[in-house]
Structure formats: C-alpha cells, structure tokens
Amino acid sequence: MSSSVFLLSSLRGVSLRGGTAIAMGTRNTGTAARWRLRTRSVHVLRKSGKGKGMEMNSPPPPPPGESRYGNKREGNKRGSSKRIRRSPTHSPSPSLKHSDNSPTYRPSPRFKKQLILQEAQNRIALFQAERERERGGLRKEKEEEKEKEEREKRRREGVRMLRESMVSDRQRQLQRERGRGNMGKLGSGSRWKYEIEGSLSKERERRVGREVQQRPLELQKSQKRRIIPLSSPPFDSRIQSGQKPSWSQKPSTSAKPSFGNKPSIKPNNNGLPQLKEFYRPPPSFPSYTQRKLKLSTFPSFPKTSPHSSSSSSLSSSFAFPSPPLLPGLLSSLHDILGPEARPTDIQRLSIENIVDPLPIANAVDATAAPEHKEYLLASETGSGKSIAYLLPLLQSLKLSEWANSSSSSNFESLSEYTYTPRSLILAPTHELARQLSGFAKMLCHEIKLRVVCTSKANVGGRERGGARGGVDTRHSSPSSTSAGNPDIMVSTPMKFLEMIFGRGWDNHTHNTSTSSTSASTFNPPTKRTLNLTQIEWIIIDEADVLFDPDFNTFTRLILEQVARAKGRVVESEKEVKVLSAGCYPEVAQGLEESLEVDNSLGLGEAKGGEADTGKTWTLSGSTTRYPFNLILTTATIPPALLVYLEQYHPMLFVNRSSSSLSNTGILRSPNLHHLPPSLKIEHVNWSGGNKLADIEKRLRAVWMEDERIQGGSTMAMGSTTTTPPTEPSKIIIFCNKSTKVLELGDYLERKGIKTVVLTSTIRESLNNDKLVKSDVAKGDWRVEAEEENSKGQRDVEIEGKEGSERRRGSNKHLNGFLNVKPSSSPLSTSLTPLSSTPHVLLTTSLLSRGLDFSPSVKHVFIVDEPRNVVDFLHRAGRTGRAGREGVVVVFGRGGGRGGIGRKGLDMEWRGGRGKQGKAREGGRSLFT
Ligand SMILES: Nc1ncnc2c1ncn2[C@@H]1O[C@H](COP(=O)(O)OP(=O)(O)OP(=O)(O)O)[C@@H](O)[C@H]1O
C-alpha cells in the first residue's frame, strides 16, 4: 500500500478526524496535506467520489535539501487547477478542521521553495550553533593557553633582561679595568677569573682616568648598547663638577638618556651574576661619569604637597618627596636622617615603584580589589634598604587604616586571637629583628602605627615577657591601644612559626639528634595566638639567607600559611618539604588542613615522635599570585637565589609595563655587588709568629692613628685649649669559628682590651647535620658547618662573659656597637678606657647580616679567609655604611691584593646550578 501512487485530480478540502487527515483533491493532495497537517496518516478522496478513500502511510520527513514534494518536474506536471495562496507562515494546527467544502489547498512552488529553504536554513543554523558551542570551549582553552604562553614569554624576557643587565654591569667594569690596565681577566670558556684590586694608587687612577676620557668619541659611540633603565646614577652632577659625592648630594635631574657599553665579550654560559665584581673604583674616576645611566632620570616629584600646607616648606627643602610620601613619614625621616638627607638609589626606586600614591579626595574606591605587589629590592650593604621597604609598607598601612577607619569593628570580631598583625617583617636573627623593629618604631613616631617584635619569651606568656605573650611591645607606639592588633610584627621565621603551631613544634629533629638536650615537649597554643587573615604585607629581609636551603622550608611555610589563611593556595608552594612537622599530630593536622598530604606520608605513624623529615606535601588549587604584598630585600643575589626566585616567585620577573620590557619586579641599585665606594680595603700580612699578637698590634695601631688624627686636628686649629679626647674607634673582628673567637677574646682580655664575644649559642656536642638545621631554625642563621673542634664536637655556648651572652629579648649585649638611633649616635666626647668599655666585638658570620653598626665602628677586621665572596661582602659591609668612611682590614698570607686569599676571593666562577640547583663557587656551595 505504501508504494501506491495516488493521482488525485484536485485538492478540495482537508479535515482531520481523530488524528487522521482526510484530504480531497488532486494528485499531491495527500503529500501536501500530510506536510501541512504534520500527520503521517492521510486519507485522500477523489473529488468525483469514484475512488475509495485510501490510507497513505507517509514516509519519514525527507533529509535536508530534499523536497517533500518530489522533484520540480513532477511539480510542474500538475494541472492548472485553482490554487489558493497562503502565507508561508500559515501553518494550520493539527486540530484545525477544514470543512469538506473549503477550497483545496495547494502550496505554490515558490512557497514550497521558501519552506524548503527555511527548513534548510534552520537546520544549518542549528548545526552551526552546535559547532560554535564546541568551538567556543576550544577557543577559550586556546585563549587561556595563549595567555599563559604570553605571560611565560614576558617572564622569560624579564629574566633575560635582568641577566643581561647584570652581565653588562660586569662588562663595563671589565672595560674600565682594562682602560686603566687593571686586572679583570676573562678566562677561557665559561670561566671568568677576577682578581680583587683593592689598593690602586690614586695617582694611577687619575692618570688612567685621563686616558679614558680622551678616548675617541667614535669608540665610545661604538660601545653603546641599551641597558635597563632601572635607575639614574647617584651623585652624577657632583662628579661632573669634580666634587666628592656624598649622601646629601641632590640627584641630578638634567641627565639625558644614554647607553651603556656594548658587550665586547661573551657572557659566560649560564649568564648568572658575577659576585666577585665587588670592587668599584672611586666615583672620581672619569669613566664613571661617562657610563652614567641616562635612560631614566629620577622622576621629579612636586615640590609641595597639596595635602598639607605644613609639609610644603619641608618638602621643598627635603629631597624625600611628599607626595607621594605622607607628611608624617617625611617629618620622621627628617628627624632620623637630618635635613640634608637625600634618598639613595634603592630608596628612589622604591618610592617611584612601590609607594602607594596619596589618595585624591573622593576618588578612592574602597571596594576595588587591591592589586598585590611583589618586588625584590637589591642594593649594596648600608645603602638604606630598610627605609626603602619601610616607606611603602608604612604608607600603605596608614592609608588602608584611614580607608577602613569606619569599619573598625572588623578587629573586634577577631578578639579570640592574641595577635592580629597587619604586616610581617621577617629577619634571619633576633638581633636584626630587634633593630628593625626599633627603627620602624622611630619612623612611625608621627603616623602612629603599632610595632611589635617577637622575643625569646615564647607564645602564650609561658616564659618571660609573659603578659604580652612573648611579644615585646616596648617598641610599640605610645598611642597603642591594643598590642594585640599590631600594624607591624617583626620576627624571625622560627619564632613566627612557633606562634602559629605552638612551641616545640620543630623540636623533634632537635631531640633525636642531641642526646644531651632535655627533651622539650610540644605545646600547642592553648589560645589561638596568631590570626593571619589581616596580613597585608610581608617583608623578607636578607632574602638570600631566608631563601637559602637551610631556611627556605620555613620561610615558604609562613608564606603559604598566610596565603592559606587569606583563602588562597599558592602554586609556588606545590611541594613543600617539611623537615619535622609530621612528628606531631597537632602540627600535622594544622598542615593537613592547608596541604593535601601525599598518601604515603602516613601521618598516623608519625605519632610518638618518629623522625619524619623531608616529606613532600602537595597543595592543590593553586595560583602564583600571593594574596598580600611581598617585598624581598638583599644585598647580594647569588645564583642560587635567582634560580629559586625564578622557580617560586615567577611574578617578580614579569614585566610590569607593556611599553618597556625592562620594568620587572626586581629593583636594584647600580652599585649592587660592589663594596660601598666609601670603604677602603687594607691588607695585613701575618708576621709569621703569633697571629693573635699580630691582631692586637693592628688594633693598637688603629687607636694610635685615632689619637694622631685628633692631635693633628687640634694643632691645625691652632687651639690653645685642650680638645676633649674622642673615644677610640670601635672595631668588629670576624672569625670563621667560635673557637677562634673565644681564643682571641681571651688573649685580648689578658692584654687589657675589653671585648664583646658573640657567636651562635650552641650547647650541644655533636657532629651531625641535623643540629645545624635545628639551630638555624632557632634563628641563628649561620651555624658554622666547619665549626668543629679537634674532637669533632661543636663548641659550647659562650656564657659567663660580661656582655657576651646572647639575649634574644634585647640587644643589650651589643650596646655601644649597634646604631640605636642614627641621629643620636655621634662619637662620644668622653674618653672611656679600653680596659673598661668594650671597643672590640668578636664574632662569626652570625652578626654579618643586616645589622646597622654605629658610625663609631670604623674598622672591620677579617682575620680568617671568608668562605665566599658573599660572606666577604656582608662582613665588610658592617662599616662604611650610609656613605661614611670605613676600613676593612684583611689579614692573610702574602698580603697585598692576593692576601685576602687566592683560594677565597679569587675563586673561579664555575657557574650556575649545582646538582640540586645550588650555586657553587670554587666547587663549594655558597651556603654550606
Ligand atoms: N637616605 C639616607 N640618607 C642618609 N642616611 C641614610 C639614608 N637611608 C638610610 N640611611 C642610614 O643608612 C644606614 C644603613 O641603612 P640600612 O641598615 O637600611 O642599610 P641596608 O641597605 O639595609 O644594609 P644591609 O645590606 O647591611 O642590611 C642606617 O643608619 C640608616 O639610618
């Protein structure tokens, strides 16, 4: 039946009965009716009534493009019967009944065509929409991928530019040295050999300098190349005018852009910074002027502040600019540094790049999500990095305090915690933490922010410092209403972790490795001690130490904990090797909350204090952006640090501006990896007899020289009255080992020279590595790995000597040596005998980092060959700070420029990453 062809003469009417259509008419009537009525059953009756109504089994709808009405020719054969035109939109409902008398419906070919076309279009649109949906997903993925690639490309570009600029610094240095016939050999292959030239005669410098100045202009032009416009040169105008540069020199704003020297030699394979290039010629050397960076001059800040009329006079005479600095900050700077002070290179970079601008009235969008900053500040020792990071920190805290002053109830709801700091400064030693907190407090004097420093007294008031729960609030502002909500908390990493996890959380490693230590138990904090959710800023001072292999586990753990508390997991923390955290279930639980623990760890097994070191913890759902502002500071960027930062802080290397490729998050002064220009190096040969006597002789020579100078100046002034005697210079002596420190201390005391002796406080006798880590963890950042006596035992804690006990609760043991208050620390006018007041501080590298010693410390003695150049730079940098004069006396075989140790500072740069990504120098890890 279904194959029958019905040739019906005409279509007269269509009706539906119980879902079956009945059509009367000519051929194709059934098809037309079927289509129009959307039904598969149609009875077609001939008009004449001769034919019997038959049921047609309708075929399924035709595929797209094929007509339901047969081909065109067939359609054309239709008779010329009467046609009823209907609108193409007309579509009778299946329930619609046509009376048998109604005119026969017969769609016109054009209408049919339209219908077919419409359907085809619908189908195509559907098909396209589907494909579009599929493609949309793919495109989004592709876009994300592209964006990622773009970011990575910019990051790489940033790294490349940074390295290039570092290498080019070295190349310029080499060229200068060649120009004056100085050392500076380029070794074969990737090895660069340098020698330290610390004692060029002034005459020679002047002579060679003239030669360089007279070089043909063409040569100078041919050496041009682009350099990173990180900063403008310091003191250039003074140099041009032949004057001696000083810290009070106003920076020139008229310098034109220029280019540095084109590298005439290939960098070594790894392209990492050369740490031995620390000798910098005095600024009077003419080529220094020639090579000055002119690409970016320091921005000229408005001279007066529109925000404060009272500060306008100040800012016009004071080179720290306001705006952007708050007038209160400016006035504290004025008090501390004096009216003549000018920002140093690193401070200018910080003000330019990091300090938040003052808000314009009614233009603050408090709801806008802040863009978090990430910067590395790198500049030579004594160049004012503390101010460089404190300025943006304090300004931002104050501004956000004002912005949130209406919603102060915020803190009340957090009163369940003992401390809710808004920012954190991490330092490697307690001494440095104390000094920094004191300095921050001075800067906060006007703007009234609260500063606290953690001390030896531990969390929860269990030890001394009790009432304040282990936090020394003596430094907090007098206006402080609540020490529990400090604006700034200064701490060492381990102290801070102790406050998070509870005292003794790390003790397991310590206990298992020390038989003589009384087992200290883990005391989780009874009250929640620290609330990390309000932390807006983290500053990591001495980043090269805090990210070195001994410390980075703990530093990263802190960063991760804060990020976690603020609701974000950081990608850089994907794998955290926790030294001993798995030992205690409580700690493990705390970690487990924040870390997705690898199944193999079996935290349950860790109960009972089994050694459980070096486990890998994995984080999930991570990102590379920290949910707080982060500033790292360092005076040296060893390759290990660069490698580490590339891996864990990639955002530092991403360009900040699309117009310039050089604007990364790494701000460094041009003098990085050089000794401060005001520092002189002297070499002393051992006499071949008693070395201790040689040191004593040299000490006395310094004091005799002091007397001579004083006498000379008195005579020169033609004074008839007696000038009050000035106090003898204070001297710091660095040894490599505690035994040597003790021995020398004893000797000098016997000779009537009062000393302060200070090393890391190690009580235990042991010879394995674990204690080293544990002690480092306690805040003694540099535990001398070689510091073993002949029996292979460690030295005992140095106690019982007056002034030599290391008190973590205060810096009293360093009284007289540390720069307590810069403005109030000129040389004393009363003579204190050498036998009653200590004038000599004997120590190891423990105190070589970050501490700002008083201007009366004019000499540093380095009696043992430093382990590496980084060590040398930091030890030497304890004097000659802030542009003051200082002398480094280096004792050693051979004297002269080689006296500092051909094995030591002449070490070849082997370059790059050791097996575990560690920097190695002279075949030795920089951080062993
Ligand atoms: N612009 C300035 N003008 C004069 N003195 C300054 C200036 N900035 C800082 N100082 C002083 O310089 C000294 C050294 O500063 P600071 O300790 O911050 O140096 P640093 O770069 O952190 O050194 P280090 O690398 O050893 O840690 C301090 O006494 C400080 O008061």
Short mmCIF file of C-alpha atoms and ligand atoms in Angstrom, two decimals, residues 247 320 336-337 341-344 347 379-387 439 541-542 634-635 819 822 848-852 874 877-878 881-882 884, ligand 1:
data_model
loop_
_atom_site.label_atom_id
_atom_site.label_comp_id
_atom_site.label_asym_id
_atom_site.label_seq_id
_atom_site.Cartn_x
_atom_site.Cartn_y
_atom_site.Cartn_z
CA TRP A 247 74.84 61.08 50.61
CA PHE A 320 62.31 62.76 50.15
CA ILE A 336 66.09 60.46 61.87
CA LEU A 337 68.30 61.28 58.92
CA ALA A 341 69.48 63.57 53.67
CA ARG A 342 68.57 62.55 50.15
CA PRO A 343 67.09 59.24 49.08
CA THR A 344 69.57 56.62 47.98
CA GLN A 347 65.03 54.31 48.09
CA SER A 379 71.42 47.03 46.68
CA GLU A 380 74.81 47.04 48.36
CA THR A 381 75.25 46.93 52.12
CA GLY A 382 74.46 50.07 54.08
CA SER A 383 72.51 51.65 51.25
CA GLY A 384 69.30 52.12 53.21
CA LYS A 385 67.20 49.14 52.17
CA SER A 386 65.33 49.23 55.48
CA ILE A 387 63.91 52.65 54.68
CA PHE A 439 63.89 51.62 63.52
CA ASP A 541 64.77 40.98 54.86
CA GLU A 542 68.03 39.30 53.82
CA THR A 634 69.00 41.52 49.70
CA ALA A 635 72.50 42.93 49.34
CA ASN A 819 73.31 52.06 65.69
CA PRO A 822 71.09 57.31 63.89
CA SER A 848 77.40 39.90 59.47
CA ARG A 849 73.89 40.25 58.12
CA GLY A 850 71.82 43.38 58.05
CA LEU A 851 72.89 44.87 61.37
CA ASP A 852 73.45 48.58 61.24
CA HIS A 874 78.46 41.22 54.15
CA GLY A 877 79.63 45.98 54.79
CA ARG A 878 79.27 46.37 58.57
CA ARG A 881 77.59 52.47 55.87
CA ALA A 882 75.40 55.30 54.68
CA ARG A 884 80.51 57.08 55.86
N1 LIG B 1 68.82 58.48 52.56
C1 LIG B 1 69.64 58.32 53.57
N2 LIG B 1 70.48 59.29 53.93
C2 LIG B 1 71.33 59.13 54.96
N3 LIG B 1 71.39 58.02 55.71
C3 LIG B 1 70.58 57.00 55.40
C4 LIG B 1 69.65 57.10 54.32
N4 LIG B 1 68.96 55.94 54.24
C5 LIG B 1 69.42 55.16 55.24
N5 LIG B 1 70.38 55.78 55.94
C6 LIG B 1 71.14 55.23 57.05
O1 LIG B 1 71.99 54.26 56.50
C7 LIG B 1 72.24 53.25 57.44
C8 LIG B 1 72.13 51.90 56.78
O2 LIG B 1 70.80 51.64 56.43
P1 LIG B 1 70.23 50.16 56.36
O3 LIG B 1 70.59 49.40 57.58
O4 LIG B 1 68.82 50.26 55.98
O5 LIG B 1 71.10 49.60 55.14
P2 LIG B 1 70.91 48.23 54.39
O6 LIG B 1 70.97 48.51 52.95
O7 LIG B 1 69.70 47.54 54.90
O8 LIG B 1 72.22 47.46 54.81
P3 LIG B 1 72.46 45.89 54.88
O9 LIG B 1 72.56 45.41 53.48
O10 LIG B 1 73.72 45.76 55.61
O11 LIG B 1 71.29 45.31 55.57
C9 LIG B 1 71.26 53.46 58.57
O12 LIG B 1 71.95 54.00 59.65
C10 LIG B 1 70.28 54.47 58.03
O13 LIG B 1 69.81 55.30 59.06
#
